[in-house]
Amino acid sequence: MHPPHPHGVNEEANAKGVREGEQVQAVLMDLYRRMYAAFGDRGWWPAETAEEVVIGAILVQSVAWSNVVKAIGRLRERGLLGLEALHAAPVEVVAECVVPTRYYRAKAQKLKAFAAHVHERHGGSLERMFEQDTDALREELLSIYGIGPETADDILLYAAGKRSFVIDAYTKRIFSRLGLVDERIGYEPLRAWFMRHLPADVALYNNYHALIDAIGHHFCSARRPACASCPLLPVCRYASSQAADAQPAV
Ligand code: SF4
């Protein structure tokens, strides 16, 4: 048995591992306001062009952003921070530039595969590729070597400006600790849940995911979450259950 949810969301998670009900949108927006009060507008994605967003989204797989910044700098120095340049460059040269990211040989192949796809299907133009509607573009992105759902949604939201919610490990951890979704929930059901309940606003999606990333990075670590200073403490089931466990038995 769980204690009553701090947000007053009383239904148990349904068979898909998410809570439903009219109040879910209000809960999500309340969480947004709390995160926004702490971190404001995050101004994502940290890149100068849509092509740089795509390159960063591929490079950030399984690695910290600080490593990506180093690799982006090396690509820029070599004149390779663009899809057509990547398409023309030998894979070994690309791999040498992205050494600071883990699995750099595979990352170089993924960058080359994406660049080749855009070159062959869209004449090297991301703008032309992004003219499709969101579902068709997502399907095409997922068909490219090395592009999984999180990378596809990063590209859709932050490079193409399409309404597609991004899920990452922080999202699952934080929202399951808040008591709103099952910790074993899959990527697609969790993405669909956010998209069902959040207002259809690309700018909101953009900053919502960035704020989740900030909470995960600064407070909600896997092993030792810093609940005492987290802006979500007043509405977090995990934190309230930890506090209850810490009470001395009477
Ligand atoms: S209060 Fe603790 S468990 Fe809850 S979201 Fe914040 S850091 Fe994570």
XYZ file of N, CA and C and ligand atoms in Angstrom:
758
model
N 0.843 -1.212 0.000
C 0.000 0.000 0.000
C 0.870 1.252 0.000
N 0.478 2.235 -0.823
C 1.151 3.528 -0.793
C 0.387 4.466 0.130
N 1.072 5.442 0.730
C 0.333 6.500 1.420
C -0.422 7.326 0.389
N -1.431 8.146 0.816
C -2.123 8.992 -0.156
C -1.114 9.818 -0.930
N -1.363 9.989 -2.241
C -0.401 10.716 -3.052
C -0.344 12.174 -2.628
N 0.886 12.746 -2.509
C 1.011 14.137 -2.065
C 0.286 15.118 -2.969
N 0.076 14.732 -4.238
C -0.629 15.611 -5.160
C -2.130 15.400 -5.110
N -2.583 14.437 -4.341
C -4.006 14.143 -4.313
C -4.462 13.316 -5.492
N -3.519 12.688 -6.234
C -3.899 11.793 -7.328
C -4.097 10.425 -6.704
N -5.343 9.991 -6.605
C -5.606 8.815 -5.791
C -5.748 7.512 -6.561
N -5.930 7.600 -7.888
C -6.103 6.345 -8.611
C -4.786 5.589 -8.632
N -4.879 4.280 -8.578
C -3.673 3.476 -8.760
C -3.296 3.498 -10.235
N -2.009 3.249 -10.511
C -1.569 3.186 -11.902
C -2.369 2.116 -12.631
N -2.774 2.398 -13.877
C -3.566 1.430 -14.621
C -2.666 0.359 -15.228
N -3.255 -0.479 -16.093
C -2.496 -1.613 -16.627
C -1.283 -1.163 -17.420
N -1.305 0.060 -17.953
C -0.154 0.550 -18.711
C 0.880 1.200 -17.800
N 0.630 1.222 -16.497
C 1.619 1.745 -15.570
C 1.610 3.252 -15.442
N 0.494 3.904 -15.763
C 0.405 5.356 -15.609
C -0.878 5.717 -14.880
N -0.870 6.852 -14.221
C -2.089 7.352 -13.600
C -2.857 8.165 -14.619
N -4.169 8.052 -14.561
C -5.011 8.805 -15.475
C -5.981 9.628 -14.645
N -6.799 10.381 -15.306
C -7.791 11.174 -14.589
C -7.665 12.631 -14.970
N -8.754 13.368 -14.715
C -8.806 14.767 -15.139
C -7.714 15.604 -14.505
N -7.285 15.213 -13.302
C -6.342 16.079 -12.603
C -4.904 15.893 -13.061
N -4.634 14.933 -13.957
C -3.238 14.686 -14.339
C -2.632 15.917 -15.014
N -3.396 16.581 -15.891
C -2.834 17.778 -16.528
C -2.499 18.842 -15.478
N -3.383 19.007 -14.501
C -3.113 19.998 -13.448
C -1.861 19.619 -12.663
N -1.693 18.331 -12.406
C -0.505 17.871 -11.676
C 0.755 18.147 -12.497
N 0.703 17.812 -13.796
C 1.880 18.031 -14.647
C 2.233 19.517 -14.719
N 1.224 20.373 -14.791
C 1.507 21.807 -14.874
C 1.987 22.359 -13.526
N 1.498 21.777 -12.434
C 2.003 22.181 -11.117
C 3.483 21.817 -10.990
N 3.840 20.618 -11.461
C 5.252 20.210 -11.436
C 6.089 21.150 -12.298
N 5.532 21.504 -13.460
C 6.260 22.418 -14.352
C 6.533 23.745 -13.644
N 5.521 24.280 -12.986
C 5.702 25.578 -12.310
C 6.765 25.477 -11.216
N 6.771 24.365 -10.502
C 7.780 24.200 -9.443
C 9.188 24.125 -10.043
N 9.327 23.380 -11.130
C 10.651 23.261 -11.761
C 11.055 24.592 -12.384
N 10.073 25.265 -12.995
C 10.357 26.548 -13.650
C 10.803 27.587 -12.621
N 10.177 27.569 -11.441
C 10.549 28.528 -10.394
C 12.012 28.330 -9.991
N 12.487 27.090 -10.084
C 13.876 26.807 -9.688
C 14.867 27.070 -10.818
N 14.483 26.766 -12.045
C 15.468 26.790 -13.141
C 15.101 27.716 -14.298
N 13.845 28.166 -14.372
C 13.453 29.099 -15.430
C 13.484 28.489 -16.817
N 13.681 29.359 -17.791
C 13.714 28.915 -19.186
C 15.111 28.404 -19.495
N 15.229 27.131 -19.841
C 16.552 26.520 -20.030
C 17.174 26.842 -21.389
N 16.357 27.358 -22.317
C 16.911 27.761 -23.614
C 17.496 26.622 -24.424
N 16.878 25.445 -24.328
C 17.400 24.300 -25.094
C 17.005 24.401 -26.552
N 17.768 23.792 -27.449
C 18.922 22.924 -27.248
C 20.176 23.766 -27.371
N 21.247 23.491 -26.620
C 22.443 24.326 -26.731
C 23.196 24.080 -28.041
N 22.740 24.715 -29.125
C 23.372 24.544 -30.443
C 23.029 25.747 -31.303
N 23.846 25.982 -32.334
C 23.612 27.145 -33.188
C 22.758 26.834 -34.402
N 22.738 25.582 -34.840
C 21.969 25.221 -36.034
C 21.231 23.905 -35.800
N 20.236 23.645 -36.659
C 19.502 22.376 -36.560
C 20.441 21.194 -36.807
N 21.401 21.364 -37.715
C 22.336 20.260 -37.986
C 23.188 19.967 -36.747
N 23.555 21.019 -36.031
C 24.339 20.818 -34.803
C 23.494 20.108 -33.739
N 22.186 20.401 -33.702
C 21.298 19.685 -32.766
C 21.302 18.193 -33.088
N 21.167 17.868 -34.372
C 21.135 16.456 -34.781
C 22.440 15.768 -34.383
N 23.552 16.416 -34.682
C 24.863 15.823 -34.369
C 24.992 15.631 -32.856
N 24.594 16.636 -32.087
C 24.662 16.527 -30.628
C 23.741 15.440 -30.096
N 22.552 15.304 -30.696
C 21.585 14.294 -30.231
C 22.122 12.882 -30.445
N 22.878 12.681 -31.507
C 23.475 11.357 -31.749
C 24.662 11.144 -30.807
N 25.474 12.171 -30.643
C 26.680 12.008 -29.822
C 26.369 11.841 -28.339
N 25.241 12.382 -27.867
C 24.967 12.362 -26.422
C 24.455 11.002 -25.939
N 24.216 10.083 -26.858
C 23.756 8.753 -26.435
C 24.775 8.134 -25.467
N 24.338 7.782 -24.269
C 25.152 7.076 -23.259
C 26.378 7.848 -22.790
N 26.347 9.165 -22.851
C 27.521 9.922 -22.420
C 27.078 11.287 -21.885
N 27.918 11.883 -21.027
C 27.572 13.195 -20.462
C 27.730 14.289 -21.521
N 26.946 15.363 -21.351
C 26.967 16.451 -22.330
C 28.350 17.095 -22.423
N 29.091 17.116 -21.316
C 30.425 17.739 -21.348
C 31.333 17.036 -22.369
N 31.161 15.727 -22.545
C 31.951 15.007 -23.551
C 31.526 15.415 -24.961
N 30.219 15.639 -25.122
C 29.698 16.035 -26.433
C 30.269 17.400 -26.826
N 30.352 18.305 -25.853
C 30.876 19.649 -26.137
C 32.294 19.543 -26.708
N 33.102 18.646 -26.120
C 34.476 18.477 -26.633
C 34.454 17.950 -28.070
N 33.617 16.959 -28.325
C 33.559 16.372 -29.671
C 33.043 17.389 -30.690
N 32.037 18.172 -30.295
C 31.500 19.207 -31.202
C 32.606 20.208 -31.544
N 33.400 20.574 -30.542
C 34.501 21.510 -30.779
C 35.503 20.939 -31.773
N 35.809 19.660 -31.646
C 36.767 19.022 -32.569
C 36.187 18.939 -33.977
N 34.890 18.637 -34.081
C 34.257 18.602 -35.408
C 34.276 20.001 -36.039
N 34.006 21.016 -35.205
C 33.993 22.389 -35.723
C 35.379 22.778 -36.246
N 36.415 22.446 -35.469
C 37.795 22.768 -35.889
C 38.141 22.147 -37.232
N 37.609 20.947 -37.478
C 37.921 20.241 -38.732
C 36.946 20.584 -39.847
N 36.022 21.516 -39.590
C 35.038 21.885 -40.615
C 34.008 20.793 -40.865
N 33.745 19.970 -39.834
C 32.843 18.825 -40.027
C 31.527 18.961 -39.257
N 31.194 20.186 -38.836
C 29.972 20.347 -38.052
C 28.772 20.628 -38.967
N 28.604 19.770 -39.949
C 27.483 19.887 -40.883
C 27.286 18.547 -41.564
N 26.064 18.261 -41.995
C 25.766 16.924 -42.512
C 26.460 16.640 -43.839
N 26.518 17.615 -44.735
C 27.175 17.359 -46.017
C 28.678 17.147 -45.824
N 29.268 17.903 -44.909
C 30.698 17.719 -44.623
C 30.943 16.343 -44.017
N 30.055 15.917 -43.132
C 30.197 14.580 -42.536
C 30.040 13.501 -43.604
N 29.116 13.736 -44.526
C 28.889 12.747 -45.580
C 30.146 12.561 -46.432
N 30.850 13.670 -46.680
C 32.031 13.616 -47.553
C 33.275 13.102 -46.824
N 33.285 13.173 -45.496
C 34.509 12.843 -44.745
C 34.658 11.336 -44.548
N 35.902 10.834 -44.531
C 36.121 9.412 -44.210
C 35.682 9.118 -42.775
N 35.139 7.927 -42.550
C 34.618 7.581 -41.229
C 35.714 7.632 -40.164
N 36.974 7.322 -40.554
C 38.066 7.343 -39.568
C 38.308 8.767 -39.059
N 38.168 9.738 -39.954
C 38.387 11.137 -39.565
C 37.279 11.584 -38.614
N 36.041 11.189 -38.928
C 34.919 11.535 -38.047
C 35.121 10.866 -36.684
N 35.526 9.602 -36.696
C 35.729 8.864 -35.438
C 36.793 9.542 -34.585
N 37.851 10.009 -35.223
C 38.934 10.663 -34.475
C 38.415 11.933 -33.782
N 37.502 12.637 -34.438
C 36.931 13.860 -33.849
C 36.029 13.550 -32.657
N 35.325 12.426 -32.710
C 34.327 12.165 -31.661
C 34.850 11.206 -30.589
N 36.166 11.041 -30.529
C 36.778 10.199 -29.493
C 36.296 10.566 -28.081
N 36.090 11.867 -27.748
C 35.654 12.174 -26.375
C 34.304 11.567 -25.993
N 33.492 11.155 -26.982
C 32.225 10.502 -26.638
C 32.481 8.996 -26.612
N 31.748 8.285 -25.764
C 31.963 6.844 -25.666
C 31.520 6.154 -26.962
N 32.019 4.964 -27.212
C 31.637 4.205 -28.417
C 31.838 5.066 -29.668
N 33.010 5.705 -29.747
C 33.185 6.724 -30.783
C 33.169 6.158 -32.197
N 33.600 4.906 -32.371
C 33.540 4.341 -33.737
C 32.086 4.162 -34.171
N 31.272 3.646 -33.256
C 29.846 3.473 -33.580
C 29.177 4.828 -33.787
N 29.569 5.819 -32.968
C 28.969 7.154 -33.121
C 29.325 7.741 -34.492
N 30.576 7.530 -34.921
C 30.989 8.041 -36.239
C 30.161 7.377 -37.336
N 29.919 6.083 -37.192
C 29.105 5.388 -38.202
C 27.669 5.908 -38.198
N 27.157 6.204 -37.006
C 25.788 6.736 -36.927
C 25.707 8.118 -37.579
N 26.701 8.956 -37.310
C 26.705 10.288 -37.938
C 26.761 10.160 -39.456
N 27.624 9.266 -39.926
C 27.753 9.064 -41.370
C 26.451 8.519 -41.959
N 25.802 7.602 -41.246
C 24.555 7.015 -41.750
C 23.464 8.080 -41.850
N 23.396 8.956 -40.830
C 22.373 10.007 -40.861
C 22.652 10.974 -42.014
N 23.919 11.366 -42.148
C 24.285 12.315 -43.206
C 24.008 11.714 -44.588
N 24.313 10.431 -44.752
C 24.071 9.774 -46.048
C 22.575 9.723 -46.348
N 21.776 9.447 -45.319
C 20.322 9.371 -45.501
C 19.768 10.722 -45.978
N 20.173 11.785 -45.303
C 19.651 13.116 -45.663
C 20.156 13.513 -47.055
N 21.386 13.141 -47.361
C 21.948 13.453 -48.683
C 21.158 12.738 -49.780
N 20.924 11.455 -49.572
C 20.299 10.655 -50.633
C 18.792 10.895 -50.742
N 18.121 11.056 -49.608
C 16.652 11.181 -49.644
C 16.168 12.620 -49.761
N 16.985 13.582 -49.283
C 16.486 14.962 -49.212
C 17.483 15.966 -49.778
N 18.398 15.486 -50.607
C 19.363 16.383 -51.242
C 20.243 17.111 -50.237
N 20.444 16.500 -49.063
C 21.304 17.108 -48.043
C 20.607 18.190 -47.234
N 19.290 18.355 -47.422
C 18.577 19.455 -46.762
C 17.717 18.949 -45.601
N 18.101 19.333 -44.379
C 17.266 18.998 -43.220
C 15.912 19.686 -43.324
N 15.916 20.935 -43.837
C 14.647 21.675 -43.951
C 13.655 20.878 -44.785
N 14.149 20.311 -45.889
C 13.257 19.535 -46.746
C 12.773 18.286 -46.001
N 13.679 17.647 -45.292
C 13.303 16.455 -44.523
C 12.228 16.801 -43.490
N 12.362 17.980 -42.869
C 11.462 18.364 -41.776
C 10.110 18.884 -42.263
N 9.907 18.949 -43.581
C 8.612 19.418 -44.092
C 7.493 18.411 -43.828
N 7.834 17.172 -43.533
C 6.821 16.134 -43.302
C 6.080 16.381 -41.992
N 4.912 15.710 -41.853
C 4.240 15.825 -40.559
C 4.998 14.988 -39.521
N 4.670 15.223 -38.262
C 5.470 14.671 -37.160
C 5.541 13.146 -37.195
N 4.400 12.481 -37.399
C 4.398 11.012 -37.348
C 5.238 10.411 -38.474
N 5.099 10.973 -39.681
C 5.864 10.448 -40.821
C 7.357 10.685 -40.611
N 7.689 11.865 -40.097
C 9.104 12.171 -39.867
C 9.681 11.269 -38.776
N 8.885 11.029 -37.720
C 9.376 10.156 -36.641
C 9.645 8.749 -37.176
N 8.726 8.269 -38.007
C 8.906 6.930 -38.576
C 10.175 6.881 -39.432
N 10.393 7.927 -40.215
C 11.596 7.952 -41.055
C 12.857 8.011 -40.192
N 12.837 8.855 -39.164
C 14.014 8.961 -38.290
C 14.338 7.611 -37.658
N 13.293 6.906 -37.202
C 13.514 5.621 -36.530
C 14.030 4.549 -37.489
N 13.890 4.800 -38.790
C 14.376 3.814 -39.772
C 15.873 3.987 -40.054
N 16.469 5.073 -39.562
C 17.884 5.355 -39.846
C 18.756 4.629 -38.828
N 19.857 4.069 -39.284
C 20.776 3.338 -38.401
C 21.200 4.216 -37.216
N 21.049 3.672 -36.015
C 21.544 4.368 -34.825
C 20.580 5.368 -34.219
N 19.386 5.509 -34.789
C 18.423 6.476 -34.243
C 17.321 5.709 -33.509
N 17.342 5.773 -32.177
C 16.296 5.171 -31.358
C 15.261 6.226 -30.998
N 14.260 5.835 -30.200
C 13.160 6.769 -29.896
C 13.612 8.072 -29.235
N 14.538 7.992 -28.265
C 14.941 9.230 -27.579
C 15.658 10.179 -28.540
N 16.553 9.638 -29.352
C 17.269 10.492 -30.309
C 16.299 11.055 -31.345
N 15.363 10.217 -31.810
C 14.373 10.691 -32.789
C 13.555 11.839 -32.199
N 13.142 11.693 -30.935
C 12.315 12.739 -30.328
C 13.130 13.995 -30.021
N 14.409 13.822 -29.667
C 15.285 14.995 -29.534
C 15.328 15.772 -30.851
N 15.502 15.040 -31.944
C 15.606 15.688 -33.256
C 14.277 16.350 -33.625
N 13.172 15.623 -33.387
C 11.853 16.184 -33.719
C 11.602 17.481 -32.954
N 11.849 17.449 -31.649
C 11.503 18.598 -30.808
C 12.506 19.739 -30.959
N 13.791 19.403 -30.862
C 14.784 20.475 -30.743
C 15.413 20.895 -32.074
N 15.361 20.029 -33.085
C 15.898 20.435 -34.395
C 14.767 20.839 -35.336
N 13.664 20.050 -35.328
C 12.577 20.318 -36.278
C 11.485 21.206 -35.690
N 11.490 21.402 -34.360
C 10.450 22.223 -33.732
C 9.076 21.576 -33.784
N 9.047 20.231 -33.791
C 7.769 19.505 -33.832
C 7.373 19.110 -32.407
N 6.070 18.895 -32.219
C 5.571 18.541 -30.886
C 5.767 17.045 -30.651
N 6.849 16.705 -29.963
C 7.145 15.308 -29.660
C 7.861 15.286 -28.317
N 7.242 14.661 -27.313
C 7.831 14.701 -25.977
C 9.004 13.730 -25.884
N 10.084 14.175 -25.258
C 11.298 13.354 -25.131
C 11.308 12.677 -23.760
N 11.561 11.381 -23.776
C 11.689 10.607 -22.536
C 13.150 10.208 -22.374
N 13.659 10.303 -21.163
C 14.998 9.767 -20.903
C 14.991 9.082 -19.538
N 16.157 8.617 -19.116
C 16.220 7.884 -17.841
C 15.776 8.766 -16.681
N 16.112 10.062 -16.722
C 15.679 10.975 -15.659
C 14.147 11.036 -15.588
N 13.498 11.094 -16.754
C 12.033 11.207 -16.774
C 11.398 10.018 -16.062
N 11.870 8.823 -16.409
C 11.300 7.621 -15.780
C 11.552 7.619 -14.283
N 12.783 7.949 -13.896
C 13.133 7.896 -12.475
C 12.321 8.913 -11.683
N 12.278 10.141 -12.163
C 11.610 11.203 -11.405
C 10.107 10.950 -11.334
N 9.489 10.604 -12.460
C 8.029 10.465 -12.448
C 7.575 9.188 -11.747
N 8.440 8.169 -11.700
C 8.067 7.003 -10.890
C 8.261 7.328 -9.414
N 9.306 8.080 -9.063
C 9.488 8.463 -7.658
C 8.383 9.415 -7.198
N 7.912 10.246 -8.102
C 6.793 11.124 -7.739
C 5.522 10.314 -7.476
N 5.498 9.076 -7.957
C 4.336 8.212 -7.740
C 3.313 8.311 -8.850
N 3.733 8.812 -10.018
C 2.774 9.029 -11.102
C 2.810 7.941 -12.169
N 3.929 7.238 -12.293
C 4.021 6.155 -13.282
C 4.790 4.992 -12.673
N 4.597 3.822 -13.268
C 5.320 2.636 -12.816
C 6.780 2.738 -13.259
N 7.707 2.315 -12.390
C 9.128 2.461 -12.739
C 9.528 1.576 -13.919
N 8.709 0.556 -14.238
C 9.058 -0.322 -15.368
C 8.381 0.106 -16.663
N 7.751 1.270 -16.653
C 7.013 1.697 -17.845
C 7.953 1.826 -19.047
N 7.445 1.494 -20.227
C 8.245 1.582 -21.444
C 8.271 2.997 -22.005
N 9.156 3.194 -22.975
C 9.331 4.527 -23.562
C 8.032 5.041 -24.198
N 7.444 4.233 -25.073
C 6.294 4.730 -25.844
C 5.072 5.020 -24.966
N 4.708 4.131 -24.011
C 3.565 4.473 -23.150
C 3.800 5.738 -22.330
N 5.041 5.952 -21.871
C 5.308 7.147 -21.069
C 5.242 8.405 -21.940
N 5.799 8.320 -23.141
C 5.714 9.469 -24.066
C 4.243 9.779 -24.386
N 3.466 8.722 -24.649
C 2.053 8.924 -24.995
C 1.296 9.556 -23.827
N 1.654 9.167 -22.606
C 0.991 9.716 -21.407
C 1.235 11.224 -21.297
N 2.500 11.626 -21.452
C 2.794 13.069 -21.413
C 2.029 13.794 -22.526
N 2.027 13.216 -23.716
C 1.423 13.912 -24.856
C -0.103 13.949 -24.748
N -0.662 12.980 -24.018
C -2.112 12.966 -23.811
C -2.529 14.060 -22.826
N -1.663 14.375 -21.883
C -2.083 15.247 -20.792
C -1.513 16.659 -20.834
N -0.376 16.852 -21.496
C 0.176 18.216 -21.534
C -0.524 19.040 -22.603
N -0.685 20.351 -22.394
C -1.195 21.207 -23.465
C -0.312 21.071 -24.709
N -0.942 21.141 -25.889
C -0.210 20.925 -27.152
C 0.606 22.165 -27.502
N 1.753 22.306 -26.870
C 2.541 23.527 -26.978
C 4.023 23.136 -27.101
N 4.588 23.374 -28.280
C 5.974 22.945 -28.538
C 6.947 23.599 -27.556
N 6.741 24.894 -27.272
C 7.657 25.590 -26.355
C 7.591 24.967 -24.955
N 6.386 24.560 -24.550
C 6.235 23.896 -23.244
C 6.971 22.553 -23.244
N 6.799 21.772 -24.303
C 7.494 20.478 -24.397
C 9.004 20.690 -24.314
N 9.464 21.710 -25.029
C 10.895 22.016 -25.078
C 11.434 22.240 -23.668
N 10.794 23.151 -22.942
C 11.349 23.496 -21.633
C 11.018 22.451 -20.575
N 9.898 21.737 -20.746
C 9.525 20.711 -19.758
C 10.613 19.638 -19.692
N 11.012 19.137 -20.854
C 12.046 18.098 -20.849
C 13.366 18.648 -20.300
N 13.695 19.881 -20.687
C 14.945 20.484 -20.200
C 14.918 20.640 -18.678
N 13.755 20.968 -18.119
C 13.644 21.112 -16.663
C 13.753 19.760 -15.961
N 13.167 18.725 -16.557
C 13.318 17.372 -15.994
C 14.801 17.008 -15.951
N 15.508 17.337 -17.026
C 16.944 17.056 -17.076
C 17.673 17.789 -15.942
N 17.262 19.025 -15.682
C 17.911 19.801 -14.613
C 17.650 19.161 -13.245
N 16.406 18.719 -13.009
C 16.093 18.067 -11.726
C 16.906 16.780 -11.586
N 16.961 16.001 -12.660
C 17.713 14.747 -12.609
C 19.192 14.993 -12.370
N 19.723 15.981 -13.063
C 21.156 16.266 -12.973
C 21.544 16.804 -11.590
N 20.721 17.709 -11.061
C 21.108 18.388 -9.816
C 20.610 17.693 -8.550
N 19.511 16.937 -8.646
C 18.914 16.392 -7.412
C 18.642 14.892 -7.450
N 18.020 14.413 -8.540
C 17.421 13.077 -8.474
C 18.360 12.006 -9.036
N 19.487 11.817 -8.362
C 20.426 10.789 -8.807
C 19.868 9.412 -8.457
N 20.402 8.387 -9.110
C 19.864 7.040 -8.917
C 20.051 6.567 -7.478
N 21.238 6.797 -6.911
C 21.533 6.195 -5.608
C 21.266 7.099 -4.423
N 21.614 8.374 -4.549
C 21.476 9.269 -3.395
C 20.777 10.555 -3.806
N 19.479 10.497 -4.029
C 18.776 11.722 -4.427
C 18.853 12.776 -3.327
N 19.060 14.027 -3.749
C 19.180 15.137 -2.791
C 17.802 15.747 -2.554
N 16.923 14.964 -1.926
C 15.518 15.368 -1.792
C 15.359 16.650 -0.973
N 16.202 16.839 0.034
C 15.999 17.967 0.955
C 16.026 19.303 0.228
N 16.793 19.388 -0.868
C 16.870 20.667 -1.581
C 16.147 20.633 -2.925
N 15.438 19.550 -3.228
C 14.762 19.418 -4.534
C 13.465 20.224 -4.557
N 13.208 20.972 -5.636
C 11.962 21.751 -5.727
C 10.701 20.884 -5.742
N 10.848 19.585 -6.034
C 9.672 18.708 -6.098
C 9.410 17.990 -4.769
N 10.218 18.275 -3.764
C 10.076 17.609 -2.461
C 8.640 17.628 -1.914
N 7.935 18.788 -1.952
C 6.603 18.810 -1.315
C 5.581 17.887 -1.976
N 5.841 17.448 -3.212
C 4.843 16.631 -3.915
C 5.403 15.269 -4.308
N 6.482 14.845 -3.663
C 7.149 13.605 -4.083
C 6.826 12.455 -3.130
N 6.267 11.399 -3.689
C 5.912 10.240 -2.863
C 7.162 9.565 -2.296
N 8.199 9.420 -3.111
C 9.430 8.774 -2.648
C 9.988 9.533 -1.449
N 10.060 10.866 -1.569
C 10.629 11.669 -0.480
C 9.768 11.559 0.770
N 8.434 11.570 0.603
C 7.581 11.499 1.796
C 7.675 10.122 2.435
N 7.837 9.057 1.616
C 7.956 7.725 2.222
C 9.309 7.570 2.915
N 10.370 8.193 2.356
C 11.679 8.147 3.018
C 11.611 8.870 4.358
N 10.914 10.018 4.365
C 10.800 10.794 5.603
C 10.013 10.002 6.645
N 8.946 9.296 6.181
C 8.138 8.504 7.121
C 8.972 7.369 7.708
N 9.818 6.743 6.846
C 10.664 5.642 7.324
C 11.674 6.121 8.358
N 12.090 7.412 8.203
C 13.126 7.942 9.100
C 12.569 8.359 10.459
N 11.208 8.418 10.575
C 10.601 8.804 11.859
C 10.907 7.739 12.912
N 11.318 8.141 14.121
C 11.544 7.123 15.155
C 10.235 6.430 15.525
N 10.299 5.114 15.707
C 9.098 4.364 16.100
C 8.683 4.795 17.498
N 7.354 4.991 17.697
C 6.870 5.439 19.015
C 6.494 4.220 19.845
S 12.215 14.885 -3.983
Fe 13.909 13.401 -4.178
S 13.073 11.564 -5.176
Fe 11.601 13.264 -5.441
S 12.094 14.118 -7.457
Fe 13.247 15.321 -5.948
S 15.259 14.312 -5.727
Fe 13.876 12.888 -6.816
